[in-house]
Short mmCIF file of C-alpha atoms in Angstrom, two decimals:
data_model
loop_
_atom_site.label_atom_id
_atom_site.label_comp_id
_atom_site.label_asym_id
_atom_site.label_seq_id
_atom_site.Cartn_x
_atom_site.Cartn_y
_atom_site.Cartn_z
CA MET A 245 0.00 0.00 0.00
CA ALA A 246 1.81 3.09 -1.23
CA ASN A 247 1.56 6.28 0.81
CA ARG A 248 -0.64 4.66 3.49
CA ASP A 249 -0.19 7.52 5.98
CA ALA A 250 -1.37 10.18 3.51
CA PRO A 251 -3.72 8.42 1.06
CA ILE A 252 -4.55 10.16 -2.17
CA ASN A 253 -7.93 10.86 -3.69
CA GLY A 254 -9.43 7.87 -5.44
CA ARG A 255 -10.60 10.06 -8.30
CA ASN A 256 -8.31 11.58 -10.93
CA SER A 257 -5.25 9.91 -9.38
CA LYS A 258 -3.07 7.94 -11.76
CA LEU A 259 -0.37 5.27 -11.75
CA SER A 260 1.89 5.85 -14.75
CA LEU A 261 4.87 4.06 -16.25
CA LEU A 262 7.21 6.54 -17.92
CA LYS A 263 9.43 5.83 -20.91
CA THR A 264 12.42 6.15 -18.61
CA GLY A 265 11.27 3.10 -16.66
CA ASN A 266 10.09 5.07 -13.65
CA LEU A 267 6.74 4.15 -12.09
CA ILE A 268 4.99 7.13 -10.52
CA LEU A 269 1.76 7.76 -8.64
CA THR A 270 0.17 11.19 -9.10
CA ASP A 271 -2.76 12.70 -7.23
CA ALA A 272 -5.63 14.80 -8.58
CA GLY A 273 -3.40 17.90 -8.52
CA LYS A 274 -0.83 16.18 -10.77
CA SER A 275 1.69 16.05 -7.92
CA VAL A 276 3.93 13.00 -7.64
CA VAL A 277 3.25 11.38 -4.27
CA TRP A 278 5.22 8.18 -4.87
CA ALA A 279 7.80 6.90 -7.33
CA SER A 280 9.71 3.66 -7.81
CA ASN A 281 12.85 5.66 -8.64
CA THR A 282 13.85 3.23 -11.37
CA PHE A 283 15.53 3.84 -14.71
CA SER A 284 15.94 1.71 -17.81
CA LEU A 285 17.22 2.44 -21.31
CA SER A 286 15.24 -0.47 -22.72
CA SER A 287 11.48 -0.77 -22.77
CA SER A 288 9.77 -2.03 -19.62
CA SER A 289 6.34 -3.27 -18.59
CA LEU A 290 4.32 -3.58 -15.39
CA GLN A 291 2.97 -7.10 -14.74
CA LEU A 292 0.80 -8.59 -12.00
CA TYR A 293 1.77 -12.21 -11.29
CA ASP A 294 -0.53 -14.93 -10.01
CA THR A 295 1.36 -14.80 -6.71
CA GLY A 296 0.08 -11.25 -6.15
CA ASN A 297 3.44 -9.67 -6.91
CA LEU A 298 3.32 -6.49 -9.00
CA VAL A 299 6.55 -6.42 -11.02
CA LEU A 300 8.19 -3.72 -13.12
CA ILE A 301 10.39 -5.63 -15.55
CA THR A 302 12.37 -4.96 -18.71
CA THR A 303 10.90 -6.58 -21.83
CA THR A 304 14.20 -7.66 -23.40
CA ASN A 305 16.40 -9.28 -20.75
CA ARG A 306 13.64 -9.66 -18.10
CA VAL A 307 15.45 -7.72 -15.37
CA ILE A 308 13.24 -6.82 -12.39
CA LEU A 309 13.46 -3.08 -11.74
CA TRP A 310 10.92 -2.96 -8.92
CA GLN A 311 8.44 -5.33 -7.27
CA SER A 312 5.75 -4.90 -4.66
CA PHE A 313 7.02 -7.94 -2.71
CA ASP A 314 9.97 -5.79 -1.59
CA ALA A 315 7.69 -3.32 0.19
CA PRO A 316 5.12 -5.16 2.35
CA THR A 317 2.74 -3.26 4.63
CA ASP A 318 0.96 -5.46 7.17
CA THR A 319 0.69 -8.66 5.11
CA LEU A 320 2.95 -11.32 3.61
CA LEU A 321 1.75 -13.50 0.74
CA PRO A 322 3.11 -16.98 -0.05
CA LEU A 323 6.65 -16.79 -1.48
CA GLN A 324 6.98 -13.16 -0.42
CA PRO A 325 10.16 -12.94 1.70
CA LEU A 326 10.54 -10.92 4.88
CA ASN A 327 14.20 -9.93 5.19
CA ARG A 328 16.58 -7.54 6.91
CA ASP A 329 15.38 -4.61 4.79
CA SER A 330 11.64 -5.12 5.25
CA LEU A 331 9.13 -5.30 8.07
CA LEU A 332 5.41 -5.59 8.68
CA VAL A 333 3.60 -2.66 10.28
CA SER A 334 0.04 -3.08 11.53
CA SER A 335 -2.83 -0.80 10.61
CA ARG A 336 -4.05 1.80 13.07
CA SER A 337 -7.46 0.15 13.39
CA LEU A 338 -9.82 -2.11 11.49
CA THR A 339 -10.95 0.81 9.31
CA ASN A 340 -7.90 3.10 9.51
CA PHE A 341 -5.14 1.67 7.31
CA SER A 342 -2.44 4.17 8.30
CA SER A 343 0.63 2.89 10.17
CA GLY A 344 -0.15 1.41 13.57
CA PHE A 345 1.98 0.67 16.64
CA TYR A 346 2.94 -2.99 16.08
CA LYS A 347 5.86 -4.24 13.99
CA LEU A 348 7.26 -7.59 12.91
CA ALA A 349 10.95 -7.50 12.01
CA PHE A 350 14.35 -9.04 12.61
CA ASP A 351 16.28 -7.43 15.47
CA ASP A 352 20.03 -6.90 15.77
CA ASP A 353 20.39 -10.43 17.15
CA ASN A 354 18.89 -11.94 13.97
CA VAL A 355 15.71 -12.94 15.86
CA LEU A 356 12.25 -12.35 14.39
CA ARG A 357 10.28 -10.31 16.94
CA LEU A 358 6.97 -8.56 17.50
CA VAL A 359 7.46 -5.06 18.86
CA TYR A 360 5.10 -2.46 20.24
CA ASP A 361 6.31 0.97 19.15
CA GLY A 362 3.89 3.44 20.69
CA PRO A 363 3.95 7.24 20.91
CA GLU A 364 5.59 7.15 24.38
CA VAL A 365 7.10 3.71 25.00
CA SER A 366 8.39 0.75 23.02
CA SER A 367 8.80 -2.89 24.00
CA ALA A 368 9.43 -6.27 22.41
CA PHE A 369 6.89 -8.86 23.55
CA TRP A 370 7.29 -11.89 21.24
CA PRO A 371 9.13 -14.05 21.96
CA ALA A 372 9.07 -13.19 25.66
CA HIS A 373 12.00 -10.91 26.39
CA TRP A 374 12.96 -12.69 29.62
CA LEU A 375 13.75 -15.81 27.60
CA LEU A 376 17.12 -16.29 25.96
CA SER A 377 17.04 -16.99 22.24
CA ARG A 378 17.75 -20.69 22.73
CA GLU A 379 15.11 -20.93 25.49
CA ALA A 380 12.53 -19.58 23.03
CA GLY A 381 13.66 -22.05 20.37
CA ARG A 382 15.39 -19.36 18.32
CA SER A 383 18.91 -19.05 16.99
CA SER A 384 20.84 -15.81 16.66
CA TYR A 385 23.73 -17.27 14.64
CA ASN A 386 22.12 -17.15 11.20
CA SER A 387 22.63 -13.65 9.84
CA SER A 388 20.72 -14.18 6.59
CA ARG A 389 17.53 -12.81 8.21
CA ILE A 390 14.86 -14.19 5.92
CA ALA A 391 11.42 -15.67 6.56
CA LEU A 392 9.05 -17.21 4.03
CA LEU A 393 5.53 -18.65 3.85
CA ASP A 394 4.60 -21.28 1.28
CA ALA A 395 1.20 -22.02 -0.28
CA PHE A 396 0.77 -25.20 1.79
CA GLY A 397 0.83 -23.37 5.13
CA ASN A 398 4.44 -23.74 6.31
CA PHE A 399 6.26 -20.66 7.63
CA THR A 400 10.03 -20.86 8.09
CA SER A 401 12.44 -18.28 9.48
CA SER A 402 16.23 -18.16 9.52
CA ASP A 403 16.20 -17.96 13.35
CA ASN A 404 14.79 -21.54 13.45
CA PHE A 405 11.23 -20.39 14.10
CA THR A 406 8.69 -22.37 12.10
CA PHE A 407 5.01 -23.20 12.24
CA PHE A 408 2.39 -25.09 10.25
CA SER A 409 -1.16 -23.98 9.60
CA ALA A 410 -4.09 -25.99 10.94
CA ASP A 411 -4.94 -26.97 7.34
CA TYR A 412 -1.34 -27.66 6.31
CA GLY A 413 -0.87 -29.68 3.15
CA VAL A 414 -3.68 -28.15 1.12
CA GLN A 415 -2.73 -25.57 -1.48
CA LEU A 416 -4.95 -22.57 -0.72
CA GLN A 417 -4.82 -18.82 -0.96
CA ARG A 418 -3.12 -17.66 2.23
CA ARG A 419 -1.91 -14.46 3.88
CA LEU A 420 0.11 -13.76 7.01
CA THR A 421 -1.17 -10.50 8.53
CA LEU A 422 -0.06 -8.44 11.50
CA ASP A 423 -3.49 -7.27 12.64
CA PHE A 424 -4.20 -3.93 14.27
CA ASP A 425 -4.52 -5.58 17.70
CA GLY A 426 -0.88 -6.72 17.56
CA ASN A 427 -1.57 -10.40 16.91
CA LEU A 428 0.16 -12.16 14.03
CA ARG A 429 -2.34 -14.39 12.24
CA LEU A 430 -2.28 -16.71 9.25
CA TYR A 431 -5.48 -16.70 7.20
CA SER A 432 -6.60 -19.33 4.69
CA ARG A 433 -9.26 -18.71 2.06
CA GLU A 434 -11.97 -21.34 1.91
CA ASN A 435 -12.82 -22.50 -1.60
CA GLU A 436 -16.51 -23.07 -0.84
CA ASN A 437 -17.60 -19.58 0.18
CA GLY A 438 -14.43 -17.53 -0.25
CA SER A 439 -14.21 -16.46 3.42
CA TRP A 440 -10.91 -16.00 5.27
CA VAL A 441 -10.36 -18.35 8.23
CA ILE A 442 -7.66 -18.13 10.90
CA SER A 443 -5.42 -21.19 10.59
CA TRP A 444 -2.67 -20.04 13.00
CA GLN A 445 -2.03 -17.16 15.41
CA ALA A 446 0.87 -16.13 17.62
CA PHE A 447 -1.23 -15.38 20.73
CA ALA A 448 -4.09 -17.52 21.96
CA GLN A 449 -4.48 -15.03 24.87
CA PRO A 450 -4.68 -11.62 23.17
CA CYS A 451 -4.53 -9.72 26.46
CA LYS A 452 -0.86 -10.66 26.78
CA ILE A 453 -0.09 -8.51 23.76
CA HIS A 454 1.59 -5.35 24.97
CA ALA A 455 -0.54 -2.18 25.16
CA ALA A 456 -3.66 -4.16 24.32
CA CYS A 457 -5.82 -1.57 26.09
CA GLY A 458 -3.38 1.32 26.47
CA PRO A 459 -1.86 2.73 29.68
CA ASN A 460 -3.65 2.70 33.07
CA SER A 461 -6.10 0.02 31.98
CA VAL A 462 -6.78 -3.69 32.37
CA CYS A 463 -7.52 -6.22 29.65
CA LYS A 464 -9.63 -9.33 30.10
CA TYR A 465 -10.32 -12.07 27.57
CA VAL A 466 -13.89 -13.36 27.30
CA PRO A 467 -14.23 -16.36 24.94
CA SER A 468 -17.71 -15.36 23.76
CA PHE A 469 -16.68 -11.78 23.01
CA GLY A 470 -12.93 -11.47 22.77
CA ARG A 471 -10.76 -8.80 24.32
CA LYS A 472 -12.38 -6.35 26.74
CA CYS A 473 -10.86 -3.28 28.35
CA SER A 474 -11.53 -1.10 31.40
CA CYS A 475 -9.82 1.74 33.21
CA LEU A 476 -8.17 1.18 36.57
CA PRO A 477 -9.95 2.60 39.65
CA GLY A 478 -9.36 6.35 39.78
CA TYR A 479 -8.75 6.62 36.04
CA LYS A 480 -10.97 7.63 33.12
CA ILE A 481 -10.74 6.82 29.45
CA LYS A 482 -8.99 9.36 27.24
CA ASN A 483 -10.81 8.67 24.00
CA PRO A 484 -13.77 6.23 23.86
CA ALA A 485 -13.14 5.74 20.13
CA ASP A 486 -9.51 4.69 20.61
CA TRP A 487 -8.59 2.37 23.47
CA SER A 488 -4.94 2.40 22.46
CA LEU A 489 -4.66 5.79 24.16
CA GLY A 490 -5.67 4.17 27.42
CA CYS A 491 -6.85 6.05 30.50
CA GLU A 492 -5.77 9.11 32.48
CA PRO A 493 -5.97 9.80 36.25
CA GLU A 494 -9.08 11.52 37.55
CA ILE A 495 -7.17 12.93 40.58
CA LEU A 496 -3.40 13.35 40.73
CA VAL A 497 -1.66 11.57 43.60
CA SER A 498 -0.08 13.97 46.11
CA SER A 499 3.57 13.63 47.02
CA VAL A 500 2.67 13.41 50.72
CA GLU A 501 2.87 9.77 51.78
CA THR A 502 0.02 9.87 54.28
CA GLU A 503 -2.45 10.96 51.63
CA VAL A 504 -2.37 7.73 49.64
CA ILE A 505 -3.66 4.21 50.10
CA PHE A 506 -3.32 0.96 48.16
CA ILE A 507 -6.23 -0.86 46.52
CA ARG A 508 -5.88 -4.60 45.95
CA LEU A 509 -6.67 -5.84 42.45
CA PRO A 510 -6.70 -9.64 42.63
CA HIS A 511 -5.18 -11.65 39.75
CA VAL A 512 -4.16 -8.47 37.92
CA GLU A 513 -0.73 -8.20 36.30
CA MET A 514 0.97 -5.00 35.12
CA TYR A 515 3.80 -6.32 33.04
CA GLY A 516 7.13 -4.44 32.91
CA TYR A 517 8.26 -0.93 33.84
CA ASP A 518 9.25 -1.73 37.45
CA PHE A 519 12.23 -0.03 39.08
CA GLY A 520 13.45 -3.26 40.65
CA TYR A 521 12.29 -6.47 42.24
CA PHE A 522 12.48 -7.49 45.89
CA GLU A 523 12.57 -11.13 46.85
CA ASN A 524 10.75 -12.47 49.92
CA TYR A 525 9.10 -9.11 50.71
CA THR A 526 5.87 -8.98 52.68
CA LEU A 527 2.93 -6.78 51.77
CA GLU A 528 3.88 -4.07 54.29
CA MET A 529 7.50 -4.10 53.18
CA CYS A 530 6.44 -3.67 49.57
CA LYS A 531 4.16 -0.76 50.50
CA GLU A 532 7.09 0.98 52.18
CA VAL A 533 9.19 0.60 49.03
CA CYS A 534 6.50 2.21 46.88
CA LEU A 535 5.78 5.00 49.37
CA ARG A 536 9.41 6.12 49.30
CA ARG A 537 9.03 7.23 45.68
CA TYR A 538 6.54 9.77 44.46
CA ASP A 539 6.56 8.32 40.92
CA CYS A 540 5.66 4.80 42.12
CA LYS A 541 2.21 3.97 40.70
CA GLY A 542 1.72 0.73 42.62
CA PHE A 543 3.30 -2.68 42.93
CA ALA A 544 2.74 -6.32 42.03
CA LEU A 545 3.07 -8.97 44.70
CA LYS A 546 3.27 -12.43 43.20
CA TYR A 547 4.56 -15.87 44.02
CA VAL A 548 6.12 -16.87 40.72
CA PHE A 549 9.16 -15.42 38.99
CA GLN A 550 11.07 -16.74 35.99
CA ASN A 551 14.10 -18.85 36.99
CA HIS A 552 13.44 -18.18 40.71
CA PRO A 553 11.99 -20.36 43.49
CA ASP A 554 8.20 -20.53 43.68
CA ASN A 555 6.07 -19.92 46.78
CA VAL A 556 8.23 -16.94 47.71
CA PRO A 557 6.66 -13.45 47.52
CA TYR A 558 8.27 -11.12 45.01
CA CYS A 559 7.64 -7.38 45.00
CA PHE A 560 7.67 -5.41 41.73
CA PRO A 561 7.07 -1.64 42.22
CA LYS A 562 5.96 0.08 39.02
CA LEU A 563 6.83 3.43 37.46
CA GLN A 564 4.18 3.07 34.73
CA LEU A 565 0.92 1.14 34.54
CA LEU A 566 1.16 -0.59 31.19
CA ASN A 567 0.31 -4.01 29.73
CA GLY A 568 -2.33 -4.69 32.36
CA TYR A 569 -4.39 -7.85 32.14
CA THR A 570 -6.31 -10.15 34.46
CA THR A 571 -6.62 -13.91 34.41
CA PRO A 572 -7.80 -16.33 37.14
CA ASN A 573 -4.64 -18.44 36.93
CA PHE A 574 -2.28 -15.54 37.65
CA ARG A 575 -0.63 -16.21 41.02
CA GLY A 576 -0.45 -12.69 42.34
CA ASP A 577 -2.21 -9.39 42.97
CA PHE A 578 -1.62 -5.79 42.07
CA TYR A 579 -1.83 -2.96 44.62
CA LEU A 580 -2.79 0.35 43.05
CA LYS A 581 -1.68 3.61 44.65
CA VAL A 582 -4.60 6.08 44.89
CA PRO A 583 -5.38 9.22 46.96
CA LYS A 584 -6.74 8.55 50.44
CA THR A 585 -9.83 10.58 49.57
CA SER A 586 -10.50 8.40 46.53
CA PRO A 587 -14.03 6.94 46.38
CA TYR A 588 -12.45 3.62 45.38
CA LYS A 589 -10.83 2.90 48.76
CA ASP A 590 -13.48 0.22 49.45
CA TRP A 591 -13.25 -1.13 45.91
CA SER A 592 -13.71 -4.85 45.39
CA ALA A 593 -12.87 -7.14 42.50
CA LYS A 594 -16.54 -7.37 41.48
CA GLU A 595 -16.48 -3.71 40.46
CA LEU A 596 -14.06 -4.37 37.64
CA THR A 597 -16.53 -4.42 34.76
CA LEU A 598 -14.36 -5.10 31.78
CA ASP A 599 -16.65 -3.89 29.01
CA CYS A 600 -15.57 -1.71 26.15
CA PRO A 601 -18.20 0.58 24.61
CA ALA A 602 -19.49 -0.72 21.30
CA GLU A 603 -18.25 2.38 19.51
CA ALA A 604 -14.81 2.18 21.13
CA THR A 605 -13.57 -1.15 19.83
CA LYS A 606 -14.33 -3.52 17.06
CA GLN A 607 -13.54 -7.17 17.57
CA LEU A 608 -11.78 -8.93 14.76
CA GLU A 609 -13.99 -11.82 13.68
CA ARG A 610 -12.55 -15.22 13.03
CA ARG A 611 -14.39 -15.35 9.70
CA TYR A 612 -15.24 -12.75 7.13
CA VAL A 613 -18.75 -13.71 6.03
CA LYS A 614 -20.78 -12.12 3.28
CA THR A 615 -23.83 -10.20 4.46
CA ASP A 616 -27.42 -11.26 3.75
CA GLY A 617 -28.04 -8.25 1.53
CA ASN A 618 -28.42 -4.56 2.04
CA ARG A 619 -31.19 -2.35 3.30
CA SER A 620 -31.91 -0.78 -0.09
CA GLU A 621 -32.69 -4.17 -1.62
CA LYS A 622 -35.01 -5.06 1.28
CA PHE A 623 -36.76 -1.68 0.98
CA LEU A 624 -37.18 -2.10 -2.78
CA LEU A 625 -38.65 -5.58 -2.31
CA GLY A 626 -41.14 -4.32 0.29
CA PHE A 627 -42.10 -1.37 -1.90
CA VAL A 628 -42.76 -3.57 -4.95
CA THR A 629 -44.86 -5.96 -2.84
CA ALA A 630 -46.96 -3.11 -1.46
CA VAL A 631 -47.54 -1.68 -4.96
CA GLY A 632 -48.63 -5.11 -6.20
CA ILE A 633 -51.18 -5.48 -3.37
CA VAL A 634 -52.60 -2.00 -4.11
CA GLU A 635 -52.93 -2.84 -7.83
CA ILE A 636 -54.81 -6.08 -7.07
CA LEU A 637 -57.24 -4.25 -4.76
CA ALA A 638 -57.79 -1.58 -7.43
CA MET A 639 -58.59 -4.24 -10.05
CA VAL A 640 -61.14 -5.91 -7.73
CA LEU A 641 -62.86 -2.59 -7.03
CA VAL A 642 -63.01 -1.73 -10.75
CA TRP A 643 -64.52 -5.16 -11.53
CA LEU A 644 -67.20 -4.74 -8.86
CA TYR A 645 -67.97 -1.28 -10.19
CA PHE A 646 -68.49 -2.55 -13.75
CA ILE A 647 -70.72 -5.44 -12.57
CA GLY A 648 -73.02 -3.00 -10.76
CA SER A 649 -73.06 -0.60 -13.69
CA ARG A 650 -73.97 -3.38 -16.10
CA GLN A 651 -76.99 -4.43 -14.03
CA LYS A 652 -78.25 -0.85 -13.99
CA ILE A 653 -77.72 -0.57 -17.76
CA ASP A 654 -79.71 -3.79 -18.39
CA ALA A 655 -82.68 -2.52 -16.35
CA THR A 656 -82.70 0.83 -18.12
CA SER A 657 -82.48 -0.81 -21.57
CA GLU A 658 -85.54 -2.95 -20.80
CA ASP A 659 -87.64 0.13 -19.93
CA TYR A 660 -86.63 1.81 -23.20
CA PHE A 661 -87.58 -1.37 -25.15
CA LEU A 662 -91.08 -1.46 -23.59
CA VAL A 663 -91.81 2.14 -24.50
CA ALA A 664 -90.63 1.78 -28.08
CA THR A 665 -92.32 -1.52 -29.07
CA GLY A 666 -95.07 -2.12 -26.56
CA PHE A 667 -93.61 -5.52 -25.81
CA ARG A 668 -92.10 -6.65 -22.62
CA ARG A 669 -89.56 -9.39 -21.98
CA PHE A 670 -90.64 -12.00 -19.43
CA THR A 671 -88.62 -14.58 -17.64
CA TYR A 672 -89.66 -18.21 -17.36
CA SER A 673 -90.67 -17.87 -13.73
CA GLU A 674 -92.84 -14.86 -14.56
CA LEU A 675 -94.62 -16.75 -17.36
CA LYS A 676 -95.19 -19.71 -15.04
CA GLN A 677 -96.78 -17.42 -12.49
CA GLN A 678 -99.05 -15.91 -15.16
CA GLU A 679 -100.12 -19.41 -16.27
CA ILE A 680 -101.21 -20.31 -12.74
CA SER A 681 -103.17 -17.06 -12.45
CA VAL A 682 -105.01 -17.68 -15.74
CA LYS A 683 -105.96 -21.23 -14.71
CA LYS A 684 -107.48 -19.97 -11.50
CA LEU A 685 -109.46 -17.39 -13.43
CA ALA A 686 -110.73 -20.10 -15.84
CA GLU A 687 -112.02 -22.20 -12.98
CA GLU A 688 -113.93 -19.23 -11.64
CA LEU A 689 -115.34 -18.40 -15.11
CA PRO A 690 -116.09 -21.73 -16.86
CA GLU A 691 -117.56 -20.05 -19.85
CA LEU A 692 -114.17 -18.78 -20.85
CA SER A 693 -112.27 -21.05 -23.15
CA ILE A 694 -108.57 -20.64 -22.95
CA LYS A 695 -106.71 -22.36 -25.67
CA GLY A 696 -103.12 -23.04 -25.66
CA TYR A 697 -102.97 -23.87 -21.94
#
C-alpha cells in the first residue's frame, strides 16, 4: 500500500509508467506522491503475477526493476520474503489503514520479533524478552535474516522459528497478517464460500499482547466476546473511540505519603516498567518501598518469577501502569496507589466491569462472512410488494364497479324497449306465475275457453 499515511484521492489519481522506466503515482493535482525511482534504457512493462506480486520488468532481458514484494505493509503472501530490509507494520485500526503501533521484524540479534512501538514507549513482547534466544527455540547465529511462507501453510524463518497452519498440506490462498490488535495471524481462504479463516495465530491469549488496552487500563479475555478493556480505579478513558490511548488519572496523587492508600486488584498483572524487584518481601514491606518514591504507581506482589523459586513473595514496584491484564490463573495481585480521599478505597474485584463501549472497539472476527443483503434491496422488495397489493385491490374494485353498472344498464335498456315496441320481456318464472293465475281465473269463469294452456 503506497503512501498509506497520507492516502490520495481515489478520483483523478493515476499510476503511470514513464518511458524512462520510472513508475509514478500522481494525485488529482498532478503532484507526484510516490515513485519507484527506477531507470531503464530499454522498454519495460508492469505485470501482476498470479502470486500477487506487482513487477516492473524490462521486456528484453527480463530484469526486475521494482516489485511490490519488496515493500510489504501489514501482510505477507506466499513466497513473499521478509528480510533484513523489510518489516510488517500493523494498521491503526480495522478501518484506519495508516501505520499502527505494532511491527514484525528481525532485530540486531537476527531474531524475528513482535514489537510495540507506541507514541511514548516501546517494548518487544514476542518471543518473551525474559527468555534467551535458545530458550525460546530461536537461533541468533544465522545472519541471513529471511522468513518465508509457502502455499501449503508452512512458515520458516532463519532464526529456526517455524510453524504449520491448521490446514497444512492443502494448497490454498493464504496471507500472514499483522493485525491492528498486535496479533500475528495466518489466514486461509476457503474454496466453498471464499471467506478468510484463521489457521494459525501467535497469541491464543490476546490480552498478553503489549498495550492491548493502552496505559492505566486492564484487559480481560472473554471467549464469547474477545478482548475487553476497562480503566483502573481512579482513572478515566482518554478517548472512547480509541482504546490504544488508554486512561488518564481523575485525581493526581499527592507527594505526601500519608495521603495515599493501596487498593488490591486480585489476579491483575501489570507487566514491565518496574524499578526493581524485591525477593521475599511482605505486603507491608512492599508498601514501604512504593511510598518512598513519588513516581511509584503501585506494585505487584506475586509468588512466581522466571528462573526463581516458587512460593516466595516477590515485590515489583511500578513506574508506569502498562500491559495490564487479568486472568484467574495468575498467582499474584496488584496494589494500586490512589489518593486517600479516593471513592475507590473500598473497591472490590466485582467492580471491575471489563466492558468496552461498542463504539470504542471492534472485535476482529474469526471469519469474514458475506452479508445477507443490504437495506436498499429489502426496501425495494417491500415497496414492490406493497404496490402489487394495491394494484390487485384496485382491479377488484373496478370489476365490482363494472358489474353494478352493467346491471343498472340492463334494467334501463328494458324500460326503453317497452316504450318503443309495446312488448315486454318476461322470464320463465314470470310466465309460469301468469299461467297459474289464468288457470285460477278459468275455474272461476267456466264459460271462458282458454286455448293453448
